[in-house]
PDB file of C-alpha atoms and ligand atoms in Angstrom:
ATOM      1  CA  MET A   1      20.757  32.251  19.919  1.00  0.00           C
ATOM      2  CA  GLY A   2      21.951  36.298  18.860  1.00  0.00           C
ATOM      3  CA  ILE A   3      19.663  38.329  16.442  1.00  0.00           C
ATOM      4  CA  LYS A   4      22.783  37.466  13.669  1.00  0.00           C
ATOM      5  CA  GLY A   5      21.994  33.474  14.531  1.00  0.00           C
ATOM      6  CA  ASN A   6      18.026  33.973  14.279  1.00  0.00           C
ATOM      7  CA  GLU A   7      18.818  35.911  11.036  1.00  0.00           C
ATOM      8  CA  HIS A   8      21.055  33.176   9.531  1.00  0.00           C
ATOM      9  CA  GLU A   9      18.130  30.571  10.332  1.00  0.00           C
ATOM     10  CA  TYR A  10      15.972  33.069   8.394  1.00  0.00           C
ATOM     11  CA  GLU A  11      17.999  32.757   5.941  1.00  0.00           C
ATOM     12  CA  ILE A  12      18.218  29.309   5.144  1.00  0.00           C
ATOM     13  CA  LEU A  13      14.264  28.705   5.320  1.00  0.00           C
ATOM     14  CA  VAL A  14      13.475  31.994   3.536  1.00  0.00           C
ATOM     15  CA  SER A  15      15.788  30.237   0.822  1.00  0.00           C
ATOM     16  CA  GLU A  16      14.560  26.511   1.344  1.00  0.00           C
ATOM     17  CA  ILE A  17      10.599  27.701   0.918  1.00  0.00           C
ATOM     18  CA  LEU A  18      11.567  29.625  -2.195  1.00  0.00           C
ATOM     19  CA  GLY A  19      13.119  25.964  -3.608  1.00  0.00           C
ATOM     20  CA  CYS A  20      10.897  24.332  -2.688  1.00  0.00           C
ATOM     21  CA  THR A  21      10.279  21.164  -4.139  1.00  0.00           C
ATOM     22  CA  ARG A  22       8.207  18.867  -1.478  1.00  0.00           C
ATOM     23  CA  CYS A  23       4.817  19.143  -3.117  1.00  0.00           C
ATOM     24  CA  PRO A  24       3.115  19.469  -6.259  1.00  0.00           C
ATOM     25  CA  LEU A  25       2.260  23.248  -5.629  1.00  0.00           C
ATOM     26  CA  HIS A  26       5.472  23.573  -7.028  1.00  0.00           C
ATOM     27  CA  THR A  27       4.985  22.403 -10.186  1.00  0.00           C
ATOM     28  CA  SER A  28       1.661  26.144 -10.701  1.00  0.00           C
ATOM     29  CA  ARG A  29       3.531  28.338  -8.628  1.00  0.00           C
ATOM     30  CA  THR A  30       5.727  31.837  -9.998  1.00  0.00           C
ATOM     31  CA  LYS A  31       6.553  32.480  -6.296  1.00  0.00           C
ATOM     32  CA  ALA A  32       6.466  31.072  -3.201  1.00  0.00           C
ATOM     33  CA  VAL A  33       5.913  32.981  -0.372  1.00  0.00           C
ATOM     34  CA  PRO A  34       7.727  32.717   2.401  1.00  0.00           C
ATOM     35  CA  GLY A  35       6.104  35.842   5.136  1.00  0.00           C
ATOM     36  CA  GLU A  36       7.451  38.690   5.952  1.00  0.00           C
ATOM     37  CA  GLY A  37       8.013  41.012   8.998  1.00  0.00           C
ATOM     38  CA  PRO A  38      10.467  41.978  11.989  1.00  0.00           C
ATOM     39  CA  LEU A  39      12.041  38.425  13.369  1.00  0.00           C
ATOM     40  CA  ASN A  40      11.261  40.442  16.760  1.00  0.00           C
ATOM     41  CA  ALA A  41       8.160  40.714  15.960  1.00  0.00           C
ATOM     42  CA  SER A  42       5.804  39.505  18.771  1.00  0.00           C
ATOM     43  CA  VAL A  43       2.681  38.944  17.137  1.00  0.00           C
ATOM     44  CA  MET A  44       1.691  36.053  14.121  1.00  0.00           C
ATOM     45  CA  PHE A  45      -0.841  36.026  11.920  1.00  0.00           C
ATOM     46  CA  VAL A  46      -1.689  33.540   9.945  1.00  0.00           C
ATOM     47  CA  GLY A  47      -3.615  33.022   7.072  1.00  0.00           C
ATOM     48  CA  GLU A  48      -4.352  29.854   4.875  1.00  0.00           C
ATOM     49  CA  ALA A  49      -2.500  29.952   1.494  1.00  0.00           C
ATOM     50  CA  PRO A  50      -1.597  32.542  -1.094  1.00  0.00           C
ATOM     51  CA  GLY A  51      -3.677  34.016  -3.606  1.00  0.00           C
ATOM     52  CA  ARG A  52      -3.607  35.140  -7.089  1.00  0.00           C
ATOM     53  CA  SER A  53      -2.154  38.256  -6.158  1.00  0.00           C
ATOM     54  CA  GLU A  54       0.203  36.846  -4.177  1.00  0.00           C
ATOM     55  CA  ASP A  55       1.552  34.211  -6.253  1.00  0.00           C
ATOM     56  CA  LEU A  56       2.820  37.019  -8.010  1.00  0.00           C
ATOM     57  CA  GLU A  57       4.444  38.638  -6.118  1.00  0.00           C
ATOM     58  CA  GLY A  58       6.140  37.089  -3.733  1.00  0.00           C
ATOM     59  CA  ARG A  59       4.674  38.327  -0.497  1.00  0.00           C
ATOM     60  CA  PRO A  60       1.699  37.597   1.353  1.00  0.00           C
ATOM     61  CA  PHE A  61      -2.070  39.232   1.422  1.00  0.00           C
ATOM     62  CA  VAL A  62      -1.597  41.905  -1.020  1.00  0.00           C
ATOM     63  CA  GLY A  63      -4.787  41.174  -2.880  1.00  0.00           C
ATOM     64  CA  SER A  64      -7.786  42.789  -1.813  1.00  0.00           C
ATOM     65  CA  ALA A  65      -7.960  39.902   1.656  1.00  0.00           C
ATOM     66  CA  GLY A  66      -4.723  41.421   2.105  1.00  0.00           C
ATOM     67  CA  LYS A  67      -6.458  44.920   1.938  1.00  0.00           C
ATOM     68  CA  LEU A  68      -9.172  44.599   4.477  1.00  0.00           C
ATOM     69  CA  LEU A  69      -6.017  43.133   6.429  1.00  0.00           C
ATOM     70  CA  ASP A  70      -4.544  46.324   6.560  1.00  0.00           C
ATOM     71  CA  SER A  71      -7.623  48.519   7.804  1.00  0.00           C
ATOM     72  CA  LEU A  72      -8.165  45.919  10.151  1.00  0.00           C
ATOM     73  CA  LEU A  73      -5.089  46.502  11.536  1.00  0.00           C
ATOM     74  CA  SER A  74      -4.546  49.915  10.778  1.00  0.00           C
ATOM     75  CA  SER A  75      -8.499  50.311  12.594  1.00  0.00           C
ATOM     76  CA  ILE A  76      -6.268  48.918  15.853  1.00  0.00           C
ATOM     77  CA  GLY A  77      -3.981  51.158  15.848  1.00  0.00           C
ATOM     78  CA  VAL A  78      -1.320  48.380  14.897  1.00  0.00           C
ATOM     79  CA  GLU A  79       1.040  49.197  11.855  1.00  0.00           C
ATOM     80  CA  ARG A  80       1.292  46.132   9.369  1.00  0.00           C
ATOM     81  CA  SER A  81       4.948  46.290   9.406  1.00  0.00           C
ATOM     82  CA  SER A  82       5.192  45.647  12.614  1.00  0.00           C
ATOM     83  CA  VAL A  83       4.158  42.304  12.645  1.00  0.00           C
ATOM     84  CA  TYR A  84       4.941  39.456  11.009  1.00  0.00           C
ATOM     85  CA  ILE A  85       2.320  37.855   8.199  1.00  0.00           C
ATOM     86  CA  THR A  86       2.684  34.010   6.915  1.00  0.00           C
ATOM     87  CA  ASN A  87       0.339  31.410   5.635  1.00  0.00           C
ATOM     88  CA  VAL A  88      -0.171  27.674   7.102  1.00  0.00           C
ATOM     89  CA  VAL A  89       0.764  26.437   3.062  1.00  0.00           C
ATOM     90  CA  LYS A  90       3.554  28.130   1.058  1.00  0.00           C
ATOM     91  CA  CYS A  91       2.771  28.281  -2.659  1.00  0.00           C
ATOM     92  CA  ARG A  92      -0.797  28.573  -4.330  1.00  0.00           C
ATOM     93  CA  PRO A  93      -3.091  26.399  -4.848  1.00  0.00           C
ATOM     94  CA  PRO A  94      -4.264  26.048  -8.118  1.00  0.00           C
ATOM     95  CA  GLY A  95      -8.176  28.809  -9.013  1.00  0.00           C
ATOM     96  CA  ASN A  96      -7.641  29.024  -5.312  1.00  0.00           C
ATOM     97  CA  ARG A  97      -8.754  26.179  -3.853  1.00  0.00           C
ATOM     98  CA  GLU A  98      -8.419  25.137   0.192  1.00  0.00           C
ATOM     99  CA  PRO A  99      -4.763  23.496   0.416  1.00  0.00           C
ATOM    100  CA  SER A 100      -5.256  19.310   0.910  1.00  0.00           C
ATOM    101  CA  ASP A 101      -4.522  18.322   4.091  1.00  0.00           C
ATOM    102  CA  GLU A 102      -0.674  16.320   2.248  1.00  0.00           C
ATOM    103  CA  GLU A 103      -0.313  20.062   1.295  1.00  0.00           C
ATOM    104  CA  VAL A 104      -0.637  21.061   4.738  1.00  0.00           C
ATOM    105  CA  ARG A 105       1.924  18.714   6.236  1.00  0.00           C
ATOM    106  CA  ALA A 106       4.201  19.358   3.396  1.00  0.00           C
ATOM    107  CA  CYS A 107       4.942  23.001   4.332  1.00  0.00           C
ATOM    108  CA  ASN A 108       4.441  22.374   8.169  1.00  0.00           C
ATOM    109  CA  GLY A 109       7.671  22.067   8.832  1.00  0.00           C
ATOM    110  CA  TYR A 110       8.023  25.664   7.758  1.00  0.00           C
ATOM    111  CA  LEU A 111       5.263  27.064   9.533  1.00  0.00           C
ATOM    112  CA  ARG A 112       7.442  25.257  12.638  1.00  0.00           C
ATOM    113  CA  ARG A 113      10.200  27.073  12.147  1.00  0.00           C
ATOM    114  CA  GLN A 114       9.038  30.385  11.829  1.00  0.00           C
ATOM    115  CA  ILE A 115       7.376  29.737  15.272  1.00  0.00           C
ATOM    116  CA  SER A 116      10.307  28.350  16.116  1.00  0.00           C
ATOM    117  CA  ILE A 117      12.824  31.118  14.483  1.00  0.00           C
ATOM    118  CA  ILE A 118      10.364  34.284  15.989  1.00  0.00           C
ATOM    119  CA  LYS A 119       8.370  33.382  19.407  1.00  0.00           C
ATOM    120  CA  PRO A 120       5.909  34.802  18.046  1.00  0.00           C
ATOM    121  CA  ARG A 121       3.965  36.143  22.349  1.00  0.00           C
ATOM    122  CA  VAL A 122       0.710  36.440  20.183  1.00  0.00           C
ATOM    123  CA  ILE A 123      -0.732  34.119  16.887  1.00  0.00           C
ATOM    124  CA  VAL A 124      -3.695  34.869  14.751  1.00  0.00           C
ATOM    125  CA  ALA A 125      -4.915  32.338  13.233  1.00  0.00           C
ATOM    126  CA  LEU A 126      -6.938  33.420   9.951  1.00  0.00           C
ATOM    127  CA  GLY A 127     -10.213  31.028   8.791  1.00  0.00           C
ATOM    128  CA  ARG A 128     -11.175  27.331   9.366  1.00  0.00           C
ATOM    129  CA  ILE A 129      -7.066  25.961   7.584  1.00  0.00           C
ATOM    130  CA  ALA A 130      -4.835  27.959   9.530  1.00  0.00           C
ATOM    131  CA  GLY A 131      -7.215  27.482  12.633  1.00  0.00           C
ATOM    132  CA  ARG A 132      -7.612  23.565  12.501  1.00  0.00           C
ATOM    133  CA  THR A 133      -3.807  23.769  11.595  1.00  0.00           C
ATOM    134  CA  LEU A 134      -2.106  25.529  15.027  1.00  0.00           C
ATOM    135  CA  TYR A 135      -5.430  23.189  16.923  1.00  0.00           C
ATOM    136  CA  GLU A 136      -3.622  20.087  15.572  1.00  0.00           C
ATOM    137  CA  MET A 137       0.114  21.779  16.524  1.00  0.00           C
ATOM    138  CA  ALA A 138      -1.112  22.723  20.066  1.00  0.00           C
ATOM    139  CA  GLY A 139      -2.327  19.445  19.940  1.00  0.00           C
ATOM    140  CA  LEU A 140      -5.686  20.835  21.212  1.00  0.00           C
ATOM    141  CA  ARG A 141      -9.297  19.451  19.672  1.00  0.00           C
ATOM    142  CA  TRP A 142     -10.991  21.878  16.723  1.00  0.00           C
ATOM    143  CA  SER A 143     -14.548  21.613  15.956  1.00  0.00           C
ATOM    144  CA  SER A 144     -15.226  24.355  14.568  1.00  0.00           C
ATOM    145  CA  ILE A 145     -14.145  27.976  13.545  1.00  0.00           C
ATOM    146  CA  ARG A 146     -18.080  28.457  14.368  1.00  0.00           C
ATOM    147  CA  SER A 147     -17.177  27.371  18.101  1.00  0.00           C
ATOM    148  CA  ALA A 148     -13.231  28.615  18.507  1.00  0.00           C
ATOM    149  CA  ARG A 149     -13.210  32.091  17.066  1.00  0.00           C
ATOM    150  CA  GLY A 150     -12.999  35.145  19.794  1.00  0.00           C
ATOM    151  CA  ARG A 151     -11.508  33.012  22.505  1.00  0.00           C
ATOM    152  CA  VAL A 152      -7.936  32.891  23.217  1.00  0.00           C
ATOM    153  CA  VAL A 153      -5.704  29.437  24.213  1.00  0.00           C
ATOM    154  CA  ARG A 154      -2.460  29.805  25.815  1.00  0.00           C
ATOM    155  CA  VAL A 155      -0.154  27.090  24.092  1.00  0.00           C
ATOM    156  CA  LYS A 156       3.744  25.286  23.713  1.00  0.00           C
ATOM    157  CA  LEU A 157       4.472  25.634  20.159  1.00  0.00           C
ATOM    158  CA  GLU A 158       8.014  24.839  19.689  1.00  0.00           C
ATOM    159  CA  GLY A 159       8.849  25.244  23.045  1.00  0.00           C
ATOM    160  CA  VAL A 160       7.179  28.688  22.628  1.00  0.00           C
ATOM    161  CA  ASP A 161       3.991  30.234  24.706  1.00  0.00           C
ATOM    162  CA  VAL A 162       1.582  31.709  23.289  1.00  0.00           C
ATOM    163  CA  MET A 163      -1.335  32.879  23.371  1.00  0.00           C
ATOM    164  CA  LEU A 164      -3.402  31.871  20.244  1.00  0.00           C
ATOM    165  CA  THR A 165      -6.048  32.980  18.591  1.00  0.00           C
ATOM    166  CA  VAL A 166      -8.731  32.533  15.649  1.00  0.00           C
ATOM    167  CA  THR A 167     -10.884  35.070  14.309  1.00  0.00           C
ATOM    168  CA  TYR A 168     -12.399  34.130  10.352  1.00  0.00           C
ATOM    169  CA  HIS A 169     -10.370  34.969   7.166  1.00  0.00           C
ATOM    170  CA  PRO A 170     -10.726  38.049   5.716  1.00  0.00           C
ATOM    171  CA  ALA A 171     -10.928  36.785   2.648  1.00  0.00           C
ATOM    172  CA  ALA A 172     -14.095  34.935   3.751  1.00  0.00           C
ATOM    173  CA  ALA A 173     -15.861  38.606   5.431  1.00  0.00           C
ATOM    174  CA  LEU A 174     -15.195  40.868   1.872  1.00  0.00           C
ATOM    175  CA  TYR A 175     -19.127  40.056  -0.244  1.00  0.00           C
ATOM    176  CA  ASN A 176     -20.843  38.640   3.295  1.00  0.00           C
ATOM    177  CA  PRO A 177     -21.807  41.959   6.236  1.00  0.00           C
ATOM    178  CA  GLY A 178     -22.395  39.654   9.112  1.00  0.00           C
ATOM    179  CA  LEU A 179     -18.968  37.398   8.503  1.00  0.00           C
ATOM    180  CA  ARG A 180     -17.311  41.600   8.466  1.00  0.00           C
ATOM    181  CA  GLU A 181     -19.005  42.768  11.559  1.00  0.00           C
ATOM    182  CA  GLU A 182     -17.933  40.067  14.011  1.00  0.00           C
ATOM    183  CA  LEU A 183     -14.538  39.882  12.053  1.00  0.00           C
ATOM    184  CA  GLU A 184     -14.490  43.389  12.915  1.00  0.00           C
ATOM    185  CA  GLY A 185     -15.885  43.117  16.350  1.00  0.00           C
ATOM    186  CA  ASP A 186     -12.629  40.196  17.654  1.00  0.00           C
ATOM    187  CA  PHE A 187      -9.890  42.646  16.403  1.00  0.00           C
ATOM    188  CA  ARG A 188     -11.317  45.233  18.126  1.00  0.00           C
ATOM    189  CA  GLU A 189     -12.442  43.278  21.835  1.00  0.00           C
ATOM    190  CA  VAL A 190      -9.783  40.159  21.519  1.00  0.00           C
ATOM    191  CA  ILE A 191      -7.016  40.674  19.093  1.00  0.00           C
ATOM    192  CA  ALA A 192      -6.116  44.526  19.944  1.00  0.00           C
ATOM    193  CA  PRO A 193      -6.033  43.451  24.145  1.00  0.00           C
ATOM    194  CA  LEU A 194      -3.957  40.389  23.364  1.00  0.00           C
ATOM    195  CA  ILE A 195      -1.460  43.333  20.689  1.00  0.00           C
ATOM    196  CA  LYS A 196      -1.003  45.582  23.440  1.00  0.00           C
ATOM    197  CA  GLY A 197      -0.439  43.126  25.998  1.00  0.00           C
ATOM    198  CA  ALA A 198       1.989  41.800  24.248  1.00  0.00           C
ATOM    199  CA  SER A 199       4.183  44.871  24.213  1.00  0.00           C
ATOM    200  CA  VAL A 200       2.266  45.870  19.823  1.00  0.00           C
ATOM    201  CA  ALA A 201       5.757  46.129  18.247  1.00  0.00           C
ATOM    202  CA  ARG A 202       8.905  44.159  18.952  1.00  0.00           C
ATOM    203  CA  LYS A 203      10.983  41.900  21.796  1.00  0.00           C
ATOM    204  CA  PRO A 204      14.228  43.427  22.852  1.00  0.00           C
ATOM    205  CA  THR A 205      16.170  42.611  20.845  1.00  0.00           C
ATOM    206  CA  LEU A 206      19.847  41.332  22.159  1.00  0.00           C
ATOM    207  CA  GLU A 207      21.119  45.054  20.799  1.00  0.00           C
ATOM    208  CA  ASP A 208      18.696  46.853  23.035  1.00  0.00           C
ATOM    209  CA  PHE A 209      20.588  45.728  26.114  1.00  0.00           C
ATOM    210  CA  LEU A 210      23.879  46.181  24.409  1.00  0.00           C
ATOM    211  CA  ARG A 211      23.084  49.844  23.700  1.00  0.00           C
TER     212      ARG A 211
HETATM  213  N1  URA B   1      -5.422  34.499   2.034  1.00  0.00           N
HETATM  214  C1  URA B   1      -4.423  33.701   2.241  1.00  0.00           C
HETATM  215  O1  URA B   1      -5.094  33.294   2.875  1.00  0.00           O
HETATM  216  N2  URA B   1      -3.256  34.306   2.340  1.00  0.00           N
HETATM  217  C2  URA B   1      -2.800  34.682   0.998  1.00  0.00           C
HETATM  218  O2  URA B   1      -1.864  35.998   1.891  1.00  0.00           O
HETATM  219  C3  URA B   1      -3.191  35.867   0.285  1.00  0.00           C
HETATM  220  C4  URA B   1      -5.655  35.498   0.618  1.00  0.00           C
END
């Protein structure tokens, strides 16, 4: 499919997410948060669910966890605008509680379609909920974030060959210096080399070949 077809499919997906009523979270949200980034991004970051700032702005990772994610990305020389960022659940759970299994299930088709449209080479799952969801989507057995973090697994998701890695959620590391060190270590030693291998910002588009 050409890039234009891709964009069209993405626009439809975004408008479905913005008007979604598949689970009760739609009744308390301000804005749904589909995700953002280039559609030809090689790298996708997947968090848990929008928090308060994200719910107000309609954009992922713009609050305090987002500031830490931005600084982790810049510490490895990656522009935030070159990666695609989304969440497992697109609407804010009230009081920032964890999304329930039913909410994750109700929203899962959207993440599947994002992966199928963007076709990332690398997916970084941020935190336990994102790690568990992506492991289960790939048919892998999830045991714990402790055992999964820092490892890279090659999986097929929606027919796309993906290098999947899991690290801690930036929000968990905000007030825990030990976790923060491990998170920084994962970015430096696992995520940076993976992103380099995936040729950082973008896969070639149809337009590159037509130029
Ligand atoms: N935490 C998340 O998991 N996602 C966001 O977008 C913001 C905070």
